[in-house]
Amino acid sequence: GSGIRFGTGYSCLQQAWSSNTTSNQESHGEVSPKSEGRSLNRGAEKEGKQRSKRRHLVFNNRTGPSLQHFLAQPLGDNMANAYSVSANSAEPENVPYMSVSDWGEGRKYYVEVYGCQMNVNDTEILMSVLNKAGYKRTMALDDADVIFLMTCAIREKAEDRIWSRLSYLKSLKTKARPDRAPMVGVLGCMAERLKEKLLESDRLVDVVCGPDAYRSLPRLLSLRAMSADGVANVMLSADETYADITPVRLDDNKISVHLSVMRGCNNMCSFCIVPFTRGTERSRDIDSIVAEVRRLSLQGVREVTLLGQNVNSYRDTSESTEFADDGLGGGSGLSRGFSTIYKRKEGGRRFAELLHRVAQVDPELRVRFTSPHPKDFPDELLQVIRDNPNVCRSIHLPLQSGSTSCLQRMRRGYSREAFLELVHHIRSVIPDVSFSTDVIAGFCGETEEEHRDTVDMMRAVGFDTAFMFAYSMRERTHAHRKYKDDVPQDVKGRRLAEIIETFHETAREKNQRLIGTHGLVLYEGLTKKRGRPFGSDDYGHKVFLDMPPTLQLKPGDYVKVHIEAATSASLSAVVVEKITLTRYYNENPQANIYGGPIASKVSFS
C-alpha cells in the first residue's frame, strides 16, 4: 500500500488509519495527561461505547499501517494513488485526488497564539501556507470558519489553559453557532505531545498539526471536511526549517521581528519536553537568513532577534552561494568546563559567523538572539558581540539551578563552578554585558541545601532579567522516567518566592546604579494601558520615556536618553535627542578590552 506524504524530511511517511480502541491506544504507547480526570475529559470517557465506531487519520513517526489496519480499513483507490511532493516546496501539496481549493478557497481562519516566540514565528509561517491555499485571516472569532490554537506544552499550566479554551470553543460550535460550526485545530507542541488524545476528547478538536507539518495543514483541513473523522499530522522532521517560506507577520507595523534560524534541540535535559515536541536540531542555510534580514531592513524593521530552541548551536552545512568557505573563524568549541550527552558534529558554519553576517547587513539594525545554551559560547561568538555595536550586549544564560548535584540530575552538562567561570569570562570580554536567565524551583529531589545554592547563585551573578517557575513534570522526559516529582507544591511555592525576591533585590540594586547615566533607546510606541511612550535599550531593559513636547518620534527611531529612575524591572528616562545608532556609539564607544582573553579579531571572509 502507498502512504500519503505529509510534511517534509522523510523519504517515506508512515500512515495510521486508526480506530479508537484499547489495542490501538496501547500500540501508540500514549498515556493520559493529568487533566484527563478533569471535567473537560470526562465527556470523552462517557463516549466509550462510541469510540470503537469513530476513526481518526493520524500521521506520525511511531506507528505505521499494520496488516490488521489494511484488512479492517481498506484504503480507497484515490488514497492508494497519492504521491509525494518536493520537500522544498513552499506551496501546499498538490495531490491529484483533491485540490487545495476544494475547501479552503475564501474561507476565514482565526488564530490564537500561546507560549514562546517560536510559536509566534510558527504562526507567521502557518499564515503564509494558509494564505497561499486561499484562506483569509479574520480578526473576529465569530467570523471564522476555522479556529486555530497555537499551543505550548512546556508546563502543565500552559496545557490547562488550552483545555479550558477548547471547552469554550465546543460550546461555540454546539450552541452559539450550530448552523455554521467552525472547525477547531490544535497546533504546535501540545499537538505533538498529546496527538490522538486531542481528537478523542469529547470531539473538541477536528484537526491536530505538529510543528513540522504546517505545509500539510490545507490538506488536513480538506480531509476533515470530507469526512466526520478527526485528522492529525504529527510527523517530526529531520530537516524541515521552512527556509523557503516568507512569513506573514502578525503585525505589519512592528519594528521588532523574531526570525527563526534553527529548530529542535539535542540537549535532552531531563526536565524538558522540547526534544520530543520539536525534534532534533537542524539549521537554516545562512544565505536564506541573511536575505530575509535584508528584506526586513528594507521594510523598516529596526530590530531582529535570531530565534531557535538552542540558537547558538546553529550549524549550517549547505554550500553558500554568497560567502566564501575560507577564513570562517571557527566557533564550534564548547564553553570551558561544559559537556554534552550527545556526540557533537564537526564542520559547518557556526553561530558566530551567522551573527556576524547578520550584523553587517545594516549598521542601524539592532540584533539580538535567543534562546541559547551556556555550553555554546566560544570566544569567537563573544568577540562578535563585542565588536559589533548593533549586536545587543544582552545575553540570555539559562541557569536552571545553582546546585551542581541538581544540575547533574537535570543533565545540564555543567557544574555551579563552570557556570560562574563562564559568567566571569564573558564579563572580562564584554564588561558592560547584561544577563537574563531561566530558573526552576523544586526540581525532583531538590533539597533545602540545593535550593540555597540557587538563591546564592542569583546573588553572585546578579541577573538583569529572570524567568522563574516552579517545576512541572512533563511526560516522556528523562525525569518522568527516572525521578519522582517529590517536592510538595507548598515547598515549591516558597522556594520560588525566595528566588523571585532575591532576583528583584539584586536587579533593583543594579538598575539604580544607572540613574544619572545616559543610554540609547529604540522607541517602540505607546503602552496599551496608559499610552505612555516607551522603548528598550541594548541591555534588555524596558524604558519609559518623558519626551520634549516639540520632539516628533515614530516607532523605530533611536533616541539618546538620560536615566532618572529605576525599578527591578524597568527604567524611566528623559529623551535628550533623536539620534542614530551609529552616531551614538561613535560618540560613546562601548567598553572593550582588546588585549584580554581574546587577542585578535576573527576573520569572516
Coordinates of C-alpha atoms in Angstrom, one line a residue:
G1 CA 0.0 0.0 0.0
S2 CA 1.1 3.6 -0.6
G3 CA 1.2 6.2 2.1
I4 CA 0.3 9.8 1.7
R5 CA 3.2 12.1 2.2
F6 CA 2.6 15.0 4.6
G7 CA 5.3 17.4 5.7
T8 CA 8.9 17.1 4.8
G9 CA 12.2 15.5 5.8
Y10 CA 11.4 11.8 5.4
S11 CA 11.6 9.6 2.3
C12 CA 8.6 7.6 3.4
L13 CA 5.7 8.6 5.6
Q14 CA 4.0 6.1 7.8
Q15 CA 0.2 6.2 7.8
A16 CA -2.1 5.1 10.5
W17 CA -5.8 4.9 9.9
S18 CA -6.6 4.0 13.4
S19 CA -9.7 3.0 15.3
N20 CA -10.0 4.4 18.9
T21 CA -9.8 1.0 20.6
T22 CA -7.8 -0.1 23.6
S23 CA -5.5 -2.2 21.5
N24 CA -4.7 0.8 19.3
Q25 CA -4.0 3.1 22.2
E26 CA -1.6 0.5 23.6
S27 CA 0.2 0.3 20.2
H28 CA 0.8 4.1 20.4
G29 CA 2.1 3.8 23.9
E30 CA 0.3 7.0 24.9
V31 CA -0.5 7.9 28.5
S32 CA -3.2 10.3 29.6
P33 CA -2.3 13.9 30.7
K34 CA -3.0 14.8 34.3
S35 CA -6.0 16.7 33.1
E36 CA -7.7 13.5 31.9
G37 CA -9.6 13.2 35.1
R38 CA -11.0 16.7 34.9
S39 CA -14.4 17.7 33.7
L40 CA -13.0 18.5 30.2
N41 CA -12.1 14.9 29.6
R42 CA -15.0 13.2 31.4
G43 CA -17.1 13.7 28.4
A44 CA -14.6 11.7 26.4
E45 CA -14.9 8.8 28.8
K46 CA -18.7 8.8 28.5
E47 CA -18.3 8.2 24.8
G48 CA -16.6 4.9 25.4
K49 CA -19.2 2.9 23.5
Q50 CA -19.0 5.3 20.6
R51 CA -15.2 5.4 20.4
S52 CA -15.0 2.0 18.7
K53 CA -17.0 3.4 15.8
R54 CA -15.0 6.6 15.4
R55 CA -11.9 6.7 13.3
H56 CA -9.1 9.2 13.1
L57 CA -6.5 9.6 10.4
V58 CA -3.2 10.1 12.1
F59 CA 0.3 10.5 10.6
N60 CA 3.2 10.2 12.9
N61 CA 6.8 8.8 13.3
R62 CA 6.0 5.9 15.6
T63 CA 3.2 3.8 14.1
G64 CA 2.6 2.6 10.5
P65 CA -0.2 0.7 8.9
S66 CA -0.3 -2.9 10.1
L67 CA -1.9 -5.9 8.2
Q68 CA -4.9 -5.5 10.5
H69 CA -5.3 -1.9 9.5
F70 CA -5.4 -2.8 5.9
L71 CA -7.8 -5.7 6.4
A72 CA -10.1 -3.8 8.7
Q73 CA -9.9 -0.4 7.0
P74 CA -9.1 -0.8 3.2
L75 CA -8.0 2.4 1.6
G76 CA -9.8 3.8 -1.4
D77 CA -8.2 3.9 -4.9
N78 CA -7.6 7.6 -4.6
M79 CA -5.5 7.3 -1.4
A80 CA -3.6 4.4 -2.9
N81 CA -2.6 6.6 -5.8
A82 CA -1.4 9.5 -3.7
Y83 CA 2.1 10.8 -4.4
S84 CA 4.9 12.7 -2.7
V85 CA 5.9 16.3 -3.3
S86 CA 9.2 18.1 -3.2
A87 CA 10.4 18.6 0.4
N88 CA 11.4 22.1 -0.6
S89 CA 8.1 23.3 -2.0
A90 CA 6.7 26.4 -0.3
E91 CA 3.3 25.7 -1.8
P92 CA 0.7 23.4 -0.2
E93 CA 1.0 19.9 -1.6
N94 CA -0.9 19.4 -4.9
V95 CA -2.4 15.9 -4.6
P96 CA -4.3 14.7 -7.7
Y97 CA -7.3 13.4 -5.9
M98 CA -8.0 16.6 -4.0
S99 CA -7.5 20.2 -5.0
V100 CA -6.4 22.6 -2.3
S101 CA -9.2 25.0 -3.2
D102 CA -11.9 22.3 -2.7
W103 CA -12.5 23.5 0.8
G104 CA -10.2 26.4 1.6
E105 CA -10.9 29.0 -1.1
G106 CA -12.3 32.1 0.5
R107 CA -12.8 30.6 4.0
K108 CA -11.6 32.5 7.0
Y109 CA -9.3 31.4 9.8
Y110 CA -8.8 32.9 13.3
V111 CA -5.6 32.1 15.3
E112 CA -4.7 32.4 19.0
V113 CA -1.1 32.1 20.0
Y114 CA 0.1 30.8 23.3
G115 CA 3.6 30.2 24.6
C116 CA 7.0 31.2 23.3
Q117 CA 8.3 33.4 20.5
M118 CA 8.9 30.3 18.4
N119 CA 5.1 29.8 18.4
V120 CA 4.7 33.4 17.1
N121 CA 7.2 32.6 14.3
D122 CA 5.4 29.3 13.6
T123 CA 2.1 31.2 13.3
E124 CA 3.5 33.5 10.8
I125 CA 4.7 30.5 8.7
L126 CA 1.3 28.9 9.1
M127 CA -0.4 32.1 7.9
S128 CA 1.8 32.1 4.8
V129 CA 0.8 28.5 3.9
L130 CA -2.9 29.1 4.5
N131 CA -3.0 32.3 2.5
K132 CA -1.4 30.6 -0.5
A133 CA -4.1 27.9 -0.2
G134 CA -6.9 30.5 -0.5
Y135 CA -7.7 31.1 3.2
K136 CA -8.1 34.6 4.6
R137 CA -7.3 35.7 8.1
T138 CA -10.1 37.2 10.2
M139 CA -9.6 39.1 13.5
A140 CA -13.1 38.2 14.7
L141 CA -13.6 34.8 16.4
D142 CA -17.3 34.7 15.4
D143 CA -16.5 35.2 11.8
A144 CA -14.1 32.3 11.5
D145 CA -14.7 29.0 9.6
V146 CA -11.6 27.6 11.2
I147 CA -10.2 28.4 14.7
F148 CA -6.5 27.6 15.4
L149 CA -4.8 27.4 18.8
M150 CA -1.0 27.6 18.6
T151 CA -0.1 25.8 21.8
C152 CA 2.7 25.3 24.4
A153 CA 3.5 22.2 26.3
I154 CA 6.4 23.3 28.4
R155 CA 4.3 23.3 31.7
E156 CA 1.1 21.7 32.8
K157 CA -0.5 25.1 33.4
A158 CA 0.0 26.0 29.8
E159 CA -1.9 22.9 28.7
D160 CA -4.7 23.5 31.2
R161 CA -5.3 26.9 29.6
I162 CA -5.8 25.2 26.2
W163 CA -8.2 22.5 27.6
S164 CA -10.3 25.3 29.1
R165 CA -10.3 27.2 25.8
L166 CA -11.3 24.1 23.9
S167 CA -14.2 23.6 26.2
Y168 CA -15.4 27.2 25.4
L169 CA -15.0 26.6 21.7
K170 CA -17.1 23.5 21.9
S171 CA -19.9 25.5 23.3
L172 CA -19.4 27.9 20.4
K173 CA -19.8 25.0 17.9
T174 CA -22.7 23.3 19.5
K175 CA -24.8 26.2 20.9
A176 CA -23.8 29.7 19.6
R177 CA -23.2 28.6 16.0
P178 CA -24.8 25.2 15.4
D179 CA -25.7 26.0 11.8
R180 CA -22.2 27.2 11.0
A181 CA -20.0 25.3 13.4
P182 CA -16.3 26.2 12.9
M183 CA -13.5 23.6 12.7
V184 CA -11.1 23.7 15.6
G185 CA -7.4 23.0 15.1
V186 CA -4.7 22.5 17.7
L187 CA -1.2 23.2 16.5
G188 CA 2.3 23.3 18.0
C189 CA 3.9 21.5 20.9
M190 CA 0.7 20.3 22.6
A191 CA -0.5 18.9 19.3
E192 CA 2.8 16.9 19.1
R193 CA 2.7 15.7 22.7
L194 CA -0.9 14.6 23.0
K195 CA -1.7 13.6 19.4
E196 CA -4.9 11.4 19.4
K197 CA -5.9 12.4 22.9
L198 CA -7.0 15.7 21.4
L199 CA -9.1 14.1 18.8
E200 CA -10.7 11.7 21.2
S201 CA -11.6 14.2 23.9
D202 CA -15.3 14.8 23.5
R203 CA -15.0 15.9 19.9
L204 CA -13.3 19.1 21.0
V205 CA -10.8 19.1 18.1
D206 CA -11.1 18.4 14.4
V207 CA -7.5 18.8 13.2
V208 CA -4.2 18.3 15.0
C209 CA -0.9 19.5 13.4
G210 CA 2.6 19.3 14.8
P211 CA 5.4 21.9 14.5
D212 CA 7.0 20.3 11.4
A213 CA 3.8 19.7 9.5
Y214 CA 2.4 23.1 8.7
R215 CA 2.8 22.6 5.0
S216 CA 0.2 19.8 5.2
L217 CA -2.4 21.9 7.0
P218 CA -4.6 22.8 4.0
R219 CA -4.7 19.1 3.1
L220 CA -5.6 18.1 6.6
L221 CA -8.5 20.6 6.6
S222 CA -9.8 19.3 3.3
L223 CA -9.6 15.7 4.6
R224 CA -11.5 16.7 7.7
A225 CA -14.2 18.5 5.6
M226 CA -14.6 15.3 3.5
S227 CA -15.4 13.1 6.5
A228 CA -16.7 13.2 10.1
D229 CA -13.4 11.9 11.4
G230 CA -10.6 13.8 13.1
V231 CA -7.3 14.1 11.3
A232 CA -3.7 14.7 12.5
N233 CA -0.2 15.1 11.2
V234 CA 2.4 15.0 14.0
M235 CA 5.4 13.9 11.9
L236 CA 8.7 15.2 13.2
S237 CA 11.2 16.1 10.5
A238 CA 14.9 15.7 10.4
D239 CA 15.4 18.7 8.0
E240 CA 12.3 20.9 7.9
T241 CA 13.2 24.6 8.6
Y242 CA 10.6 26.4 6.5
A243 CA 13.5 28.3 5.0
D244 CA 11.7 28.8 1.7
I245 CA 8.6 30.3 3.2
T246 CA 8.3 34.0 3.7
P247 CA 6.4 34.5 7.0
V248 CA 3.2 36.7 7.0
R249 CA 3.8 38.9 10.0
L250 CA 1.1 39.0 12.7
D251 CA 1.6 42.8 12.9
D252 CA 2.9 44.5 9.8
N253 CA 3.6 47.7 11.8
K254 CA 6.0 46.1 14.3
I255 CA 9.6 47.4 14.1
S256 CA 10.9 44.3 16.0
V257 CA 10.8 40.8 14.4
H258 CA 11.8 37.3 15.6
L259 CA 13.4 35.3 12.8
S260 CA 13.8 31.5 13.1
V261 CA 17.3 30.3 12.2
M262 CA 17.2 26.8 13.6
R263 CA 14.7 24.3 15.1
G264 CA 14.8 21.5 17.5
C265 CA 17.2 20.6 20.4
N266 CA 19.7 17.8 21.0
N267 CA 20.4 18.5 24.7
M268 CA 17.9 16.2 26.3
C269 CA 17.8 18.0 29.6
S270 CA 15.9 15.7 32.0
F271 CA 13.1 18.2 32.7
C272 CA 12.5 19.4 29.1
I273 CA 9.8 18.2 26.7
V274 CA 11.2 20.3 23.7
P275 CA 13.2 17.5 22.0
F276 CA 10.1 15.4 22.0
T277 CA 7.8 18.1 20.6
R278 CA 10.2 19.9 18.3
G279 CA 12.6 17.1 17.3
T280 CA 16.3 17.2 16.7
E281 CA 18.4 20.2 15.7
R282 CA 18.5 21.4 12.1
S283 CA 19.6 24.8 10.8
R284 CA 18.5 27.1 8.0
D285 CA 21.1 27.9 5.4
I286 CA 22.9 31.2 6.0
D287 CA 22.1 32.6 2.6
S288 CA 18.3 32.5 3.2
I289 CA 18.7 34.0 6.7
V290 CA 20.8 37.0 5.5
A291 CA 18.4 37.5 2.6
E292 CA 15.4 37.7 4.9
V293 CA 17.2 40.1 7.2
R294 CA 17.9 42.4 4.2
R295 CA 14.2 42.3 3.2
L296 CA 13.2 43.2 6.8
S297 CA 15.7 46.1 6.9
L298 CA 14.3 47.5 3.7
Q299 CA 10.8 47.2 5.1
G300 CA 11.7 49.4 8.1
V301 CA 12.3 46.8 10.7
R302 CA 14.8 48.1 13.3
E303 CA 15.4 45.0 15.5
V304 CA 15.8 41.4 14.6
T305 CA 16.0 38.6 17.1
L306 CA 17.6 35.4 15.8
L307 CA 15.5 32.6 17.2
G308 CA 16.0 28.9 18.0
Q309 CA 15.4 26.3 20.7
N310 CA 19.2 26.2 21.1
V311 CA 20.1 29.1 18.8
N312 CA 23.9 29.2 19.4
S313 CA 24.3 25.6 18.4
Y314 CA 23.5 26.8 14.8
R315 CA 25.4 24.7 12.2
D316 CA 24.8 25.2 8.5
T317 CA 26.3 22.5 6.3
S318 CA 24.9 23.8 3.0
E319 CA 27.1 25.4 0.3
S320 CA 26.8 29.2 0.4
T321 CA 26.5 31.0 -3.0
E322 CA 27.3 34.3 -1.3
F323 CA 30.0 33.7 1.3
A324 CA 33.4 32.2 0.8
D325 CA 34.3 29.0 2.6
D326 CA 37.7 30.1 3.8
G327 CA 38.5 32.1 6.9
L328 CA 35.3 31.1 8.8
G329 CA 37.0 31.7 12.1
G330 CA 35.8 28.5 13.9
G331 CA 33.3 29.0 16.7
S332 CA 32.5 25.3 17.2
G333 CA 34.1 24.8 20.6
L334 CA 32.2 24.3 23.9
S335 CA 32.4 26.8 26.8
R336 CA 35.1 25.8 29.2
G337 CA 34.0 23.2 31.7
F338 CA 30.9 22.2 29.7
S339 CA 29.9 18.9 28.2
T340 CA 27.1 17.3 26.2
I341 CA 25.4 13.8 26.4
Y342 CA 25.5 13.6 22.6
K343 CA 28.3 13.4 20.1
R344 CA 28.8 16.9 18.6
K345 CA 29.2 17.1 14.8
E346 CA 32.1 18.9 13.2
G347 CA 32.2 21.3 10.3
G348 CA 29.6 23.8 9.0
R349 CA 29.1 27.4 9.5
R350 CA 28.6 28.2 13.2
F351 CA 26.5 30.8 15.1
A352 CA 29.4 33.3 15.4
E353 CA 29.6 33.6 11.7
L354 CA 25.9 33.9 11.3
L355 CA 25.6 36.6 13.9
H356 CA 28.5 38.5 12.2
R357 CA 26.9 38.3 8.8
V358 CA 23.5 39.4 10.0
A359 CA 25.1 42.4 11.9
Q360 CA 26.8 43.5 8.7
V361 CA 23.5 43.8 6.8
D362 CA 22.6 47.2 8.3
P363 CA 24.5 49.1 11.0
E364 CA 21.2 50.7 12.1
L365 CA 19.5 47.3 12.6
R366 CA 19.8 46.1 16.2
V367 CA 20.4 42.3 16.5
R368 CA 19.5 40.0 19.4
F369 CA 19.4 36.2 19.8
T370 CA 17.5 33.7 21.9
S371 CA 17.4 31.1 23.4
P372 CA 21.0 29.9 23.8
H373 CA 22.5 27.2 25.9
P374 CA 25.5 28.2 28.1
K375 CA 27.6 25.4 26.6
D376 CA 27.8 27.2 23.2
F377 CA 29.6 30.4 24.0
P378 CA 33.1 30.0 22.4
D379 CA 35.4 33.0 22.3
E380 CA 34.6 33.7 18.6
L381 CA 31.0 34.3 19.5
L382 CA 31.9 36.6 22.4
Q383 CA 34.1 38.6 20.1
V384 CA 31.4 39.1 17.5
I385 CA 29.1 40.5 20.2
R386 CA 31.9 42.7 21.5
D387 CA 33.0 44.1 18.1
N388 CA 29.6 44.9 16.5
P389 CA 27.8 47.9 18.2
N390 CA 24.5 46.9 16.7
V391 CA 24.6 43.4 18.4
C392 CA 22.9 43.9 21.8
R393 CA 25.0 43.2 24.8
S394 CA 22.3 41.3 26.5
I395 CA 22.9 37.6 26.8
H396 CA 20.4 35.0 27.9
L397 CA 22.2 32.5 30.1
P398 CA 19.8 29.8 31.4
L399 CA 20.9 28.7 34.9
Q400 CA 18.0 26.4 35.9
S401 CA 19.7 25.6 39.2
G402 CA 22.7 26.8 41.2
S403 CA 23.4 23.4 42.7
T404 CA 25.9 21.1 41.0
S405 CA 24.1 17.9 42.2
C406 CA 20.8 19.2 41.0
L407 CA 22.3 20.2 37.6
Q408 CA 23.6 16.7 37.3
R409 CA 20.1 15.3 37.7
M410 CA 18.9 17.9 35.2
R411 CA 21.6 16.7 32.7
R412 CA 22.7 20.2 32.0
G413 CA 26.3 19.4 31.3
Y414 CA 28.0 21.8 33.7
S415 CA 28.6 22.5 37.4
R416 CA 28.0 25.5 39.5
E417 CA 31.7 26.4 39.3
A418 CA 31.7 26.1 35.4
F419 CA 28.7 28.4 35.1
L420 CA 30.3 31.1 37.3
E421 CA 33.6 30.8 35.4
L422 CA 31.6 31.4 32.2
V423 CA 29.9 34.5 33.6
H424 CA 33.3 35.9 34.7
H425 CA 34.9 35.1 31.3
I426 CA 32.1 36.8 29.4
R427 CA 32.3 39.9 31.6
S428 CA 36.1 40.0 31.1
V429 CA 35.5 40.2 27.3
I430 CA 32.3 42.3 27.3
P431 CA 32.4 44.4 30.5
D432 CA 29.0 46.1 30.1
V433 CA 27.1 42.9 29.3
S434 CA 23.8 42.2 30.9
F435 CA 22.4 38.7 31.7
S436 CA 19.0 37.2 31.7
T437 CA 18.2 33.6 32.9
D438 CA 15.8 30.8 33.5
V439 CA 15.4 29.2 36.9
I440 CA 13.4 26.2 38.1
A441 CA 12.3 25.8 41.7
G442 CA 11.6 22.4 43.2
F443 CA 13.0 20.0 40.7
C444 CA 12.9 16.3 41.5
G445 CA 14.7 15.5 44.7
E446 CA 15.8 19.1 45.4
T447 CA 16.9 19.6 48.9
E448 CA 17.0 22.8 51.0
E449 CA 20.7 23.0 50.6
E450 CA 20.4 22.7 46.8
H451 CA 17.8 25.5 46.9
R452 CA 20.1 27.7 49.0
D453 CA 22.8 27.2 46.3
T454 CA 20.4 28.6 43.7
V455 CA 19.5 31.6 45.8
D456 CA 23.2 32.2 46.4
M457 CA 23.9 31.9 42.7
M458 CA 21.2 34.5 41.9
R459 CA 23.1 37.0 44.2
A460 CA 26.5 36.0 42.9
V461 CA 25.7 36.6 39.2
G462 CA 23.2 39.5 39.6
F463 CA 20.9 38.7 36.7
D464 CA 19.2 41.7 35.0
T465 CA 16.1 39.7 33.9
A466 CA 14.9 36.3 35.1
F467 CA 12.1 33.9 34.1
M468 CA 11.4 31.8 37.3
F469 CA 9.0 28.9 37.6
A470 CA 8.1 26.0 39.9
Y471 CA 8.9 22.6 38.4
S472 CA 6.2 20.9 36.3
M473 CA 6.7 17.3 35.5
R474 CA 6.3 16.5 31.8
E475 CA 5.6 13.0 30.4
R476 CA 8.1 11.3 28.2
T477 CA 11.0 13.3 29.6
H478 CA 14.0 11.6 31.4
A479 CA 12.8 13.0 34.7
H480 CA 9.4 11.4 34.2
R481 CA 11.0 8.0 33.6
K482 CA 13.7 8.2 36.2
Y483 CA 12.7 10.5 39.0
K484 CA 9.8 11.4 41.3
D485 CA 8.2 14.8 41.5
D486 CA 8.6 14.6 45.2
V487 CA 8.9 18.3 46.3
P488 CA 5.5 19.3 47.7
Q489 CA 3.7 22.2 46.0
D490 CA 3.8 24.4 49.0
V491 CA 7.5 23.9 49.3
K492 CA 7.9 24.7 45.6
G493 CA 5.9 27.8 46.1
R494 CA 8.0 29.0 49.0
R495 CA 11.3 28.3 47.2
L496 CA 10.1 30.1 44.1
A497 CA 9.0 33.1 46.1
E498 CA 12.5 33.3 47.7
I499 CA 14.2 33.1 44.3
I500 CA 11.9 35.8 42.9
E501 CA 12.6 38.0 45.9
T502 CA 16.3 37.6 45.6
F503 CA 16.2 38.4 41.9
H504 CA 14.3 41.6 42.5
E505 CA 16.7 42.7 45.3
T506 CA 19.8 42.3 43.1
A507 CA 18.2 43.7 39.9
R508 CA 16.9 46.8 41.7
E509 CA 20.4 47.5 43.1
K510 CA 22.0 47.1 39.6
N511 CA 19.4 49.3 37.9
Q512 CA 19.6 52.1 40.4
R513 CA 23.3 52.4 39.6
L514 CA 22.2 53.5 36.1
I515 CA 20.5 56.6 37.4
G516 CA 22.3 59.7 36.2
T517 CA 23.8 57.9 33.2
H518 CA 22.8 58.1 29.5
G519 CA 21.9 55.4 27.1
L520 CA 20.5 54.5 23.7
V521 CA 16.8 53.5 23.4
L522 CA 14.8 52.2 20.5
Y523 CA 11.5 53.9 20.6
E524 CA 8.6 51.3 20.2
G525 CA 5.5 53.4 20.7
L526 CA 2.9 53.9 23.4
T527 CA 1.9 51.4 26.2
K528 CA -1.6 49.9 25.7
K529 CA -3.0 50.8 29.1
R530 CA -1.8 54.3 29.8
G531 CA -0.5 55.4 26.5
R532 CA 3.0 56.2 27.9
P533 CA 5.9 56.4 25.5
F534 CA 8.4 53.5 25.9
G535 CA 11.2 51.7 24.2
S536 CA 14.1 49.3 25.0
D537 CA 17.8 49.7 25.5
D538 CA 20.6 47.4 24.3
Y539 CA 20.6 45.6 27.6
G540 CA 17.1 44.3 27.7
H541 CA 15.6 47.0 29.9
K542 CA 12.1 48.4 29.2
V543 CA 12.5 52.2 29.3
F544 CA 9.6 54.6 29.9
L545 CA 10.2 57.9 28.2
D546 CA 9.5 61.5 29.0
M547 CA 9.7 63.4 25.7
P548 CA 10.0 67.1 24.9
P549 CA 6.7 68.3 23.5
T550 CA 8.4 69.5 20.3
L551 CA 10.0 66.2 19.6
Q552 CA 8.2 64.1 17.0
L553 CA 9.1 60.3 17.0
K554 CA 7.8 57.3 15.2
P555 CA 8.4 53.6 16.2
G556 CA 11.8 52.6 15.0
D557 CA 13.6 55.8 15.9
Y558 CA 16.6 55.8 18.2
V559 CA 16.9 58.3 21.0
K560 CA 19.6 59.3 23.4
V561 CA 18.2 59.4 27.0
H562 CA 19.2 60.4 30.5
I563 CA 18.1 57.8 33.1
E564 CA 16.3 59.3 36.1
A565 CA 14.6 56.5 37.9
A566 CA 14.8 52.7 38.1
T567 CA 13.0 49.6 39.5
S568 CA 14.0 46.0 39.3
A569 CA 12.1 45.6 36.0
S570 CA 12.3 48.9 34.2
L571 CA 13.9 52.3 33.8
S572 CA 12.5 55.8 33.4
A573 CA 14.4 58.4 31.3
V574 CA 14.2 61.8 29.7
V575 CA 14.8 62.0 26.0
V576 CA 17.8 64.2 25.1
E577 CA 17.7 64.0 21.4
K578 CA 16.8 61.8 18.4
I579 CA 20.0 60.1 17.1
T580 CA 21.2 57.2 15.0
L581 CA 22.7 54.0 16.4
T582 CA 26.0 54.6 14.5
R583 CA 26.4 58.2 15.7
Y584 CA 25.6 57.3 19.3
Y585 CA 28.3 54.6 19.5
N586 CA 30.8 56.7 17.6
E587 CA 30.3 59.4 20.3
N588 CA 30.0 56.9 23.2
P589 CA 32.3 54.0 22.5
Q590 CA 31.3 50.7 24.2
A591 CA 33.7 49.4 26.8
N592 CA 36.1 46.9 25.1
I593 CA 39.2 45.0 26.2
Y594 CA 41.1 44.1 23.1
G595 CA 44.2 42.8 24.9
G596 CA 42.3 40.4 27.2
P597 CA 41.3 36.8 26.8
I598 CA 40.8 37.2 23.0
A599 CA 43.9 38.7 21.5
S600 CA 42.8 39.3 17.9
K601 CA 39.8 39.6 15.7
V602 CA 38.3 36.6 14.0
S603 CA 38.2 36.9 10.2
F604 CA 35.0 36.1 8.3
S605 CA 35.8 36.2 4.6

